[in-house]
Amino acid sequence: MAFSTEIHAAARAYAEGHGATGSNKRDAECQSLIRAVMATQTVKDEAKAWKSVKGLVTVYRGIIAPECTNKKFTAKKRGAPSAASKEENKKKAMKWNPIKNPINSPIYNPINAARIKQELRAQGDAYLREHGEAVLSPRERAVALNNIELNPEAFMVQSELEFVGPYDQWLVGKSLRDLLNHPRVCIYIGETGQFLKAECFRWVGGRDASMGGGGGANPTLRWPNGDIIKQSEMIADLGFRSVVIYTHMSKPETTFVEDALQQSIHGRGLPRRLHRVVGAGSNGYEKRFGSEDPCKGQVHKVFVTYSYTLLDHIASGAVKVMS
């Protein structure tokens, strides 16, 4: 519904005068605003007019007060912009509208996103330590990451659940860094709490919402006609394999390794690296804040899914890279 300039001015004045309490239907000023809406708009029902006024005042009020969300660690502070505020709506427009989302956006550029993620990780670590969780220090994480990359026994498969596809004899005695430096390899690095077989190709074959995915996917590879590439086709036709390279009982630790490894190869571009964004998934902290830990007893894994022949298939036109 389009409101007149006078209605907007009255709503703004009311919101500025009642920022701490919000709109109150019984308030004399609010009643005056409702009558003005009924007089100048096609709305003749007082209940509908009140709903319109409440929504408009919420936009101009634009802060969280006195209500507070119940999301514990992720709760917004009182006085922060509300979801209906103009500030938040402007951010959404910049995010979803490609014209308003240039790479140098102060809100959504990769450098700023990485900084924010580091800050949130530090806050999450502090929370977990405060509640008795064992968390590795930044130095310990750096040492662990170095060991993962340089370990010559990184690909010694412990069980049949840790490798998908034909076993790769080339990996025997090789480190992860050897694989990453292979001149023909195209690689995806991911993290999961599921069995490897259930997760290692979900980034290209779609996501099942029942398994924690968003119910949809934007794969970096498709067949030339736009069809999704099935897991069996990834293995048989495109030569893909997948192997677990690191496990930990704490998801924040495995997502740290995932983020760091993705960042180390991100500059290669598609299709040498097959992820779109570094650290796009959950970092695992939000599942640790409840009184009951849903991740308790669950082994989390970092895996690599890779192919030595994908570049040949792309050059022949058999596979399309979705940039």
mmCIF file of C-alpha atoms in Angstrom:
data_model
loop_
_atom_site.group_PDB
_atom_site.id
_atom_site.type_symbol
_atom_site.label_atom_id
_atom_site.label_comp_id
_atom_site.label_asym_id
_atom_site.label_seq_id
_atom_site.Cartn_x
_atom_site.Cartn_y
_atom_site.Cartn_z
ATOM 1 C CA MET A 1 0.000 0.000 0.000
ATOM 2 C CA ALA A 2 1.369 3.421 -0.940
ATOM 3 C CA PHE A 3 1.150 5.949 1.882
ATOM 4 C CA SER A 4 1.009 9.689 1.392
ATOM 5 C CA THR A 5 3.892 11.962 2.330
ATOM 6 C CA GLU A 6 1.901 13.252 5.301
ATOM 7 C CA ILE A 7 1.339 9.716 6.626
ATOM 8 C CA HIS A 8 5.040 8.920 6.274
ATOM 9 C CA ALA A 9 5.983 12.101 8.129
ATOM 10 C CA ALA A 10 3.527 11.361 10.942
ATOM 11 C CA ALA A 11 4.751 7.749 11.233
ATOM 12 C CA ARG A 12 8.391 8.877 11.349
ATOM 13 C CA ALA A 13 7.601 11.438 14.061
ATOM 14 C CA TYR A 14 5.737 8.831 16.102
ATOM 15 C CA ALA A 15 8.552 6.278 15.736
ATOM 16 C CA GLU A 16 11.202 8.796 16.789
ATOM 17 C CA GLY A 17 9.169 9.726 19.853
ATOM 18 C CA HIS A 18 8.438 6.140 20.884
ATOM 19 C CA GLY A 19 11.645 4.325 19.896
ATOM 20 C CA ALA A 20 11.964 2.462 23.186
ATOM 21 C CA THR A 21 8.392 1.136 23.315
ATOM 22 C CA GLY A 22 7.217 0.835 19.715
ATOM 23 C CA SER A 23 3.671 1.434 18.551
ATOM 24 C CA ASN A 24 0.768 1.208 21.017
ATOM 25 C CA LYS A 25 -2.749 1.057 19.636
ATOM 26 C CA ARG A 26 -4.178 2.745 22.731
ATOM 27 C CA ASP A 27 -1.775 5.666 22.533
ATOM 28 C CA ALA A 28 -3.509 8.945 21.579
ATOM 29 C CA GLU A 29 -0.894 9.785 18.935
ATOM 30 C CA CYS A 30 -1.202 6.319 17.441
ATOM 31 C CA GLN A 31 -5.003 6.607 17.345
ATOM 32 C CA SER A 32 -4.595 9.884 15.481
ATOM 33 C CA LEU A 33 -2.325 8.183 12.965
ATOM 34 C CA ILE A 34 -4.817 5.349 12.490
ATOM 35 C CA ARG A 35 -7.623 7.846 11.818
ATOM 36 C CA ALA A 36 -5.401 9.673 9.332
ATOM 37 C CA VAL A 37 -4.769 6.420 7.450
ATOM 38 C CA MET A 38 -8.477 5.631 7.369
ATOM 39 C CA ALA A 39 -9.249 9.138 6.135
ATOM 40 C CA THR A 40 -6.667 9.323 3.379
ATOM 41 C CA GLN A 41 -6.444 5.698 2.238
ATOM 42 C CA THR A 42 -8.954 3.197 0.913
ATOM 43 C CA VAL A 43 -8.766 1.309 4.230
ATOM 44 C CA LYS A 44 -11.988 1.740 6.152
ATOM 45 C CA ASP A 45 -11.512 -1.057 8.673
ATOM 46 C CA GLU A 46 -9.763 0.076 11.871
ATOM 47 C CA ALA A 47 -8.020 -3.286 12.376
ATOM 48 C CA LYS A 48 -6.469 -3.152 8.884
ATOM 49 C CA ALA A 49 -5.497 0.483 9.361
ATOM 50 C CA TRP A 50 -3.795 -0.426 12.671
ATOM 51 C CA LYS A 51 -1.869 -3.224 10.947
ATOM 52 C CA SER A 52 -0.662 -0.786 8.275
ATOM 53 C CA VAL A 53 0.372 1.796 10.862
ATOM 54 C CA LYS A 54 2.190 -0.796 12.961
ATOM 55 C CA GLY A 55 4.179 -1.992 9.956
ATOM 56 C CA LEU A 56 5.111 1.531 8.877
ATOM 57 C CA VAL A 57 6.158 2.572 12.386
ATOM 58 C CA THR A 58 8.294 -0.587 12.646
ATOM 59 C CA VAL A 59 10.211 0.450 9.524
ATOM 60 C CA TYR A 60 10.904 3.942 10.829
ATOM 61 C CA ARG A 61 11.551 2.721 14.357
ATOM 62 C CA GLY A 62 14.133 0.325 12.954
ATOM 63 C CA ILE A 63 15.716 -0.917 16.191
ATOM 64 C CA ILE A 64 15.356 -3.925 18.460
ATOM 65 C CA ALA A 65 13.899 -2.606 21.723
ATOM 66 C CA PRO A 66 12.839 -3.805 24.153
ATOM 67 C CA GLU A 67 12.529 -7.315 22.646
ATOM 68 C CA CYS A 68 15.573 -9.571 22.361
ATOM 69 C CA THR A 69 16.034 -12.651 20.187
ATOM 70 C CA ASN A 70 16.508 -16.060 21.809
ATOM 71 C CA LYS A 71 19.346 -17.322 19.663
ATOM 72 C CA LYS A 72 21.881 -17.191 22.493
ATOM 73 C CA PHE A 73 25.295 -16.527 20.918
ATOM 74 C CA THR A 74 23.835 -15.053 17.713
ATOM 75 C CA ALA A 75 21.289 -12.830 19.475
ATOM 76 C CA LYS A 76 21.222 -9.221 18.320
ATOM 77 C CA LYS A 77 21.761 -6.613 20.999
ATOM 78 C CA ARG A 78 19.068 -4.194 22.000
ATOM 79 C CA GLY A 79 19.206 -1.098 19.883
ATOM 80 C CA ALA A 80 20.559 -2.947 16.832
ATOM 81 C CA PRO A 81 18.707 -2.460 13.506
ATOM 82 C CA SER A 82 15.670 -4.711 13.235
ATOM 83 C CA ALA A 83 15.028 -7.004 10.269
ATOM 84 C CA ALA A 84 12.412 -4.540 8.988
ATOM 85 C CA SER A 85 14.668 -1.488 9.263
ATOM 86 C CA LYS A 86 15.840 0.428 6.228
ATOM 87 C CA GLU A 87 19.454 -0.384 7.112
ATOM 88 C CA GLU A 88 18.825 -4.149 6.960
ATOM 89 C CA ASN A 89 16.675 -3.893 3.826
ATOM 90 C CA LYS A 90 19.446 -1.935 2.123
ATOM 91 C CA LYS A 91 21.911 -4.723 2.925
ATOM 92 C CA LYS A 92 19.534 -7.323 1.477
ATOM 93 C CA ALA A 93 19.176 -5.309 -1.719
ATOM 94 C CA MET A 94 22.965 -5.115 -2.071
ATOM 95 C CA LYS A 95 23.260 -8.857 -1.478
ATOM 96 C CA TRP A 96 20.613 -10.128 -3.872
ATOM 97 C CA ASN A 97 20.717 -7.501 -6.617
ATOM 98 C CA PRO A 98 23.836 -8.074 -8.792
ATOM 99 C CA ILE A 99 23.804 -4.444 -9.928
ATOM 100 C CA LYS A 100 24.023 -3.265 -6.317
ATOM 101 C CA ASN A 101 26.501 -5.926 -5.241
ATOM 102 C CA PRO A 102 29.864 -4.991 -6.775
ATOM 103 C CA ILE A 103 32.952 -6.791 -5.553
ATOM 104 C CA ASN A 104 34.063 -3.639 -3.725
ATOM 105 C CA SER A 105 30.879 -3.449 -1.632
ATOM 106 C CA PRO A 106 31.862 -2.485 1.934
ATOM 107 C CA ILE A 107 29.407 -5.067 3.260
ATOM 108 C CA TYR A 108 29.782 -8.126 1.053
ATOM 109 C CA ASN A 109 33.310 -8.046 -0.329
ATOM 110 C CA PRO A 110 35.413 -11.191 0.367
ATOM 111 C CA ILE A 111 38.046 -9.392 2.449
ATOM 112 C CA ASN A 112 35.451 -7.942 4.790
ATOM 113 C CA ALA A 113 33.610 -11.286 4.960
ATOM 114 C CA ALA A 114 36.838 -13.062 5.937
ATOM 115 C CA ARG A 115 37.500 -10.508 8.669
ATOM 116 C CA ILE A 116 33.992 -10.911 10.066
ATOM 117 C CA LYS A 117 34.308 -14.701 10.024
ATOM 118 C CA GLN A 118 37.589 -14.506 11.958
ATOM 119 C CA GLU A 119 35.942 -12.263 14.542
ATOM 120 C CA LEU A 120 32.987 -14.640 14.903
ATOM 121 C CA ARG A 121 35.339 -17.622 15.212
ATOM 122 C CA ALA A 122 37.247 -15.854 18.008
ATOM 123 C CA GLN A 123 33.970 -15.107 19.802
ATOM 124 C CA GLY A 124 32.853 -18.710 19.359
ATOM 125 C CA ASP A 125 36.150 -20.043 20.727
ATOM 126 C CA ALA A 126 35.838 -17.784 23.758
ATOM 127 C CA TYR A 127 32.297 -19.025 24.370
ATOM 128 C CA LEU A 128 33.319 -22.682 24.162
ATOM 129 C CA ARG A 129 36.285 -22.193 26.517
ATOM 130 C CA GLU A 130 34.014 -20.391 28.981
ATOM 131 C CA HIS A 131 31.695 -23.407 28.971
ATOM 132 C CA GLY A 132 34.420 -25.985 29.439
ATOM 133 C CA GLU A 133 34.951 -27.062 25.800
ATOM 134 C CA ALA A 134 38.463 -28.030 24.650
ATOM 135 C CA VAL A 135 39.456 -25.616 21.871
ATOM 136 C CA LEU A 136 42.793 -25.528 20.052
ATOM 137 C CA SER A 137 44.750 -22.281 20.164
ATOM 138 C CA PRO A 138 45.592 -20.475 16.879
ATOM 139 C CA ARG A 139 49.171 -21.795 17.131
ATOM 140 C CA GLU A 140 47.976 -25.361 17.714
ATOM 141 C CA ARG A 141 45.661 -25.073 14.730
ATOM 142 C CA ALA A 142 48.495 -23.793 12.536
ATOM 143 C CA VAL A 143 50.709 -26.726 13.568
ATOM 144 C CA ALA A 144 47.895 -29.210 12.940
ATOM 145 C CA LEU A 145 47.248 -27.714 9.506
ATOM 146 C CA ASN A 146 50.937 -27.921 8.587
ATOM 147 C CA ASN A 147 51.033 -31.574 9.663
ATOM 148 C CA ILE A 148 47.945 -32.344 7.576
ATOM 149 C CA GLU A 149 49.457 -30.806 4.451
ATOM 150 C CA LEU A 150 52.905 -32.380 4.748
ATOM 151 C CA ASN A 151 52.095 -35.806 6.224
ATOM 152 C CA PRO A 152 53.377 -38.470 3.750
ATOM 153 C CA GLU A 153 50.853 -40.946 5.153
ATOM 154 C CA ALA A 154 47.849 -38.654 4.726
ATOM 155 C CA PHE A 155 46.199 -41.061 2.293
ATOM 156 C CA MET A 156 46.671 -44.292 4.205
ATOM 157 C CA VAL A 157 43.035 -45.422 4.115
ATOM 158 C CA GLN A 158 41.864 -46.756 7.475
ATOM 159 C CA SER A 159 38.527 -48.170 6.322
ATOM 160 C CA GLU A 160 36.407 -48.518 3.199
ATOM 161 C CA LEU A 161 34.315 -45.546 4.390
ATOM 162 C CA GLU A 162 37.238 -43.156 3.882
ATOM 163 C CA PHE A 163 37.626 -43.524 0.123
ATOM 164 C CA VAL A 164 35.085 -43.284 -2.707
ATOM 165 C CA GLY A 165 35.909 -44.330 -6.278
ATOM 166 C CA PRO A 166 38.781 -46.419 -7.679
ATOM 167 C CA TYR A 167 41.719 -46.416 -5.279
ATOM 168 C CA ASP A 168 44.455 -44.024 -6.411
ATOM 169 C CA GLN A 169 47.828 -45.735 -6.361
ATOM 170 C CA TRP A 170 49.573 -42.430 -7.136
ATOM 171 C CA LEU A 171 48.690 -41.204 -3.643
ATOM 172 C CA VAL A 172 50.711 -43.907 -1.879
ATOM 173 C CA GLY A 173 53.468 -42.138 0.043
ATOM 174 C CA LYS A 174 52.246 -38.708 -1.090
ATOM 175 C CA SER A 175 51.185 -35.775 1.080
ATOM 176 C CA LEU A 176 48.168 -33.553 0.630
ATOM 177 C CA ARG A 177 50.462 -30.792 -0.626
ATOM 178 C CA ASP A 178 51.697 -33.183 -3.346
ATOM 179 C CA LEU A 179 48.112 -33.675 -4.484
ATOM 180 C CA LEU A 180 47.283 -29.963 -4.378
ATOM 181 C CA ASN A 181 50.391 -29.208 -6.447
ATOM 182 C CA HIS A 182 49.622 -31.800 -9.132
ATOM 183 C CA PRO A 183 49.597 -29.879 -12.455
ATOM 184 C CA ARG A 184 46.375 -31.491 -13.724
ATOM 185 C CA VAL A 185 44.290 -31.957 -10.606
ATOM 186 C CA CYS A 186 40.904 -30.237 -10.133
ATOM 187 C CA ILE A 187 39.857 -30.446 -6.522
ATOM 188 C CA TYR A 188 37.014 -29.751 -4.106
ATOM 189 C CA ILE A 189 37.697 -29.507 -0.365
ATOM 190 C CA GLY A 190 34.765 -30.043 1.987
ATOM 191 C CA GLU A 191 33.723 -30.906 5.536
ATOM 192 C CA THR A 192 31.013 -33.230 6.808
ATOM 193 C CA GLY A 193 29.690 -35.168 9.762
ATOM 194 C CA GLN A 194 28.050 -37.677 7.399
ATOM 195 C CA PHE A 195 29.548 -40.769 5.801
ATOM 196 C CA LEU A 196 31.922 -39.736 3.010
ATOM 197 C CA LYS A 197 29.866 -41.499 0.326
ATOM 198 C CA ALA A 198 26.773 -39.495 1.310
ATOM 199 C CA GLU A 199 28.508 -36.121 1.151
ATOM 200 C CA CYS A 200 31.498 -36.057 -1.180
ATOM 201 C CA PHE A 201 29.509 -35.267 -4.378
ATOM 202 C CA ARG A 202 26.604 -33.274 -2.945
ATOM 203 C CA TRP A 203 28.307 -30.019 -4.013
ATOM 204 C CA VAL A 204 27.714 -30.960 -7.668
ATOM 205 C CA GLY A 205 24.703 -33.263 -7.526
ATOM 206 C CA GLY A 206 22.214 -31.299 -5.435
ATOM 207 C CA ARG A 207 21.478 -31.193 -1.731
ATOM 208 C CA ASP A 208 18.871 -33.110 0.214
ATOM 209 C CA ALA A 209 17.264 -30.864 2.841
ATOM 210 C CA SER A 210 16.738 -33.860 5.128
ATOM 211 C CA MET A 211 20.529 -34.221 5.414
ATOM 212 C CA GLY A 212 21.179 -30.624 6.347
ATOM 213 C CA GLY A 213 21.463 -29.110 2.871
ATOM 214 C CA GLY A 214 19.373 -26.167 1.799
ATOM 215 C CA GLY A 215 17.303 -28.303 -0.541
ATOM 216 C CA GLY A 216 19.043 -26.909 -3.608
ATOM 217 C CA ALA A 217 22.503 -26.447 -5.077
ATOM 218 C CA ASN A 218 24.432 -24.239 -7.439
ATOM 219 C CA PRO A 219 27.069 -26.680 -8.757
ATOM 220 C CA THR A 220 30.242 -25.519 -10.460
ATOM 221 C CA LEU A 221 30.005 -28.353 -13.011
ATOM 222 C CA ARG A 222 27.131 -29.490 -15.242
ATOM 223 C CA TRP A 223 26.636 -31.432 -18.429
ATOM 224 C CA PRO A 224 26.553 -29.211 -21.556
ATOM 225 C CA ASN A 225 22.723 -29.401 -21.653
ATOM 226 C CA GLY A 226 22.528 -28.080 -18.090
ATOM 227 C CA ASP A 227 21.709 -31.397 -16.415
ATOM 228 C CA ILE A 228 23.071 -32.223 -12.970
ATOM 229 C CA ILE A 229 25.990 -34.680 -12.999
ATOM 230 C CA LYS A 230 25.209 -37.787 -10.952
ATOM 231 C CA GLN A 231 27.643 -39.293 -8.475
ATOM 232 C CA SER A 232 28.051 -42.441 -10.566
ATOM 233 C CA GLU A 233 28.848 -40.274 -13.615
ATOM 234 C CA MET A 234 31.375 -38.211 -11.660
ATOM 235 C CA ILE A 235 33.274 -41.426 -10.888
ATOM 236 C CA ALA A 236 32.844 -43.450 -14.092
ATOM 237 C CA ASP A 237 32.859 -40.682 -16.716
ATOM 238 C CA LEU A 238 34.935 -37.882 -15.196
ATOM 239 C CA GLY A 239 37.435 -39.855 -13.112
ATOM 240 C CA PHE A 240 36.595 -38.363 -9.729
ATOM 241 C CA ARG A 241 37.651 -39.869 -6.418
ATOM 242 C CA SER A 242 37.199 -38.712 -2.828
ATOM 243 C CA VAL A 243 39.243 -39.352 0.300
ATOM 244 C CA VAL A 244 39.137 -38.240 3.960
ATOM 245 C CA ILE A 245 42.259 -36.327 5.037
ATOM 246 C CA TYR A 246 41.423 -35.202 8.592
ATOM 247 C CA THR A 247 39.000 -36.124 11.380
ATOM 248 C CA HIS A 248 38.112 -34.499 14.699
ATOM 249 C CA MET A 249 35.305 -34.774 17.237
ATOM 250 C CA SER A 250 34.783 -30.978 17.177
ATOM 251 C CA LYS A 251 33.242 -29.384 14.093
ATOM 252 C CA PRO A 252 34.871 -25.953 14.709
ATOM 253 C CA GLU A 253 38.258 -27.648 14.336
ATOM 254 C CA THR A 254 37.418 -29.415 11.054
ATOM 255 C CA THR A 255 35.826 -26.296 9.568
ATOM 256 C CA PHE A 256 38.988 -24.350 10.407
ATOM 257 C CA VAL A 257 41.029 -26.865 8.387
ATOM 258 C CA GLU A 258 38.464 -26.768 5.544
ATOM 259 C CA ASP A 259 38.551 -22.954 5.377
ATOM 260 C CA ALA A 260 42.357 -22.791 5.458
ATOM 261 C CA LEU A 261 42.820 -25.400 2.721
ATOM 262 C CA GLN A 262 40.182 -23.791 0.507
ATOM 263 C CA GLN A 263 41.877 -20.428 0.955
ATOM 264 C CA SER A 264 45.260 -21.901 0.003
ATOM 265 C CA ILE A 265 43.993 -22.901 -3.473
ATOM 266 C CA HIS A 266 41.295 -20.274 -4.014
ATOM 267 C CA GLY A 267 43.514 -18.135 -6.231
ATOM 268 C CA ARG A 268 43.686 -20.879 -8.873
ATOM 269 C CA GLY A 269 40.137 -20.131 -9.971
ATOM 270 C CA LEU A 270 37.588 -22.462 -11.529
ATOM 271 C CA PRO A 271 37.885 -25.308 -12.434
ATOM 272 C CA ARG A 272 41.245 -26.004 -10.732
ATOM 273 C CA ARG A 273 39.437 -25.401 -7.446
ATOM 274 C CA LEU A 274 35.785 -26.410 -7.464
ATOM 275 C CA HIS A 275 34.375 -24.455 -4.508
ATOM 276 C CA ARG A 276 32.827 -21.050 -5.195
ATOM 277 C CA VAL A 277 33.373 -19.290 -1.864
ATOM 278 C CA VAL A 278 35.848 -19.997 0.925
ATOM 279 C CA GLY A 279 34.162 -21.255 4.083
ATOM 280 C CA ALA A 280 30.613 -20.931 2.790
ATOM 281 C CA GLY A 281 29.168 -23.482 5.215
ATOM 282 C CA SER A 282 28.444 -23.436 8.942
ATOM 283 C CA ASN A 283 31.469 -23.169 11.236
ATOM 284 C CA GLY A 284 29.859 -25.461 13.801
ATOM 285 C CA TYR A 285 29.637 -23.111 16.769
ATOM 286 C CA GLU A 286 25.873 -22.620 16.734
ATOM 287 C CA LYS A 287 25.303 -26.348 17.390
ATOM 288 C CA ARG A 288 27.376 -26.235 20.585
ATOM 289 C CA PHE A 289 25.508 -23.546 22.469
ATOM 290 C CA GLY A 290 22.441 -25.491 23.643
ATOM 291 C CA SER A 291 22.173 -27.411 26.907
ATOM 292 C CA GLU A 292 22.331 -30.574 24.821
ATOM 293 C CA ASP A 293 25.093 -30.928 22.260
ATOM 294 C CA PRO A 294 23.707 -32.504 19.035
ATOM 295 C CA CYS A 295 27.276 -33.009 17.786
ATOM 296 C CA LYS A 296 28.353 -35.051 20.795
ATOM 297 C CA GLY A 297 30.024 -38.287 19.770
ATOM 298 C CA GLN A 298 29.982 -37.416 16.078
ATOM 299 C CA VAL A 299 33.168 -37.656 14.039
ATOM 300 C CA HIS A 300 33.641 -34.747 11.637
ATOM 301 C CA LYS A 301 35.757 -35.117 8.529
ATOM 302 C CA VAL A 302 37.600 -32.946 6.033
ATOM 303 C CA PHE A 303 37.737 -34.556 2.593
ATOM 304 C CA VAL A 304 39.043 -33.870 -0.893
ATOM 305 C CA THR A 305 37.153 -34.807 -4.060
ATOM 306 C CA TYR A 306 39.377 -34.617 -7.124
ATOM 307 C CA SER A 307 40.014 -35.612 -10.733
ATOM 308 C CA TYR A 308 43.135 -35.675 -12.907
ATOM 309 C CA THR A 309 41.146 -35.767 -16.173
ATOM 310 C CA LEU A 310 38.482 -33.083 -15.698
ATOM 311 C CA LEU A 311 40.470 -30.466 -17.649
ATOM 312 C CA ASP A 312 40.474 -32.772 -20.700
ATOM 313 C CA HIS A 313 36.693 -33.247 -20.494
ATOM 314 C CA ILE A 314 36.179 -29.484 -20.228
ATOM 315 C CA ALA A 315 38.465 -28.796 -23.198
ATOM 316 C CA SER A 316 36.510 -31.300 -25.337
ATOM 317 C CA GLY A 317 33.186 -29.664 -24.411
ATOM 318 C CA ALA A 318 31.939 -32.723 -22.513
ATOM 319 C CA VAL A 319 31.505 -30.755 -19.283
ATOM 320 C CA LYS A 320 30.407 -27.167 -18.678
ATOM 321 C CA VAL A 321 31.957 -25.016 -15.942
ATOM 322 C CA MET A 322 29.334 -22.855 -14.202
ATOM 323 C CA SER A 323 31.179 -19.653 -13.339
#
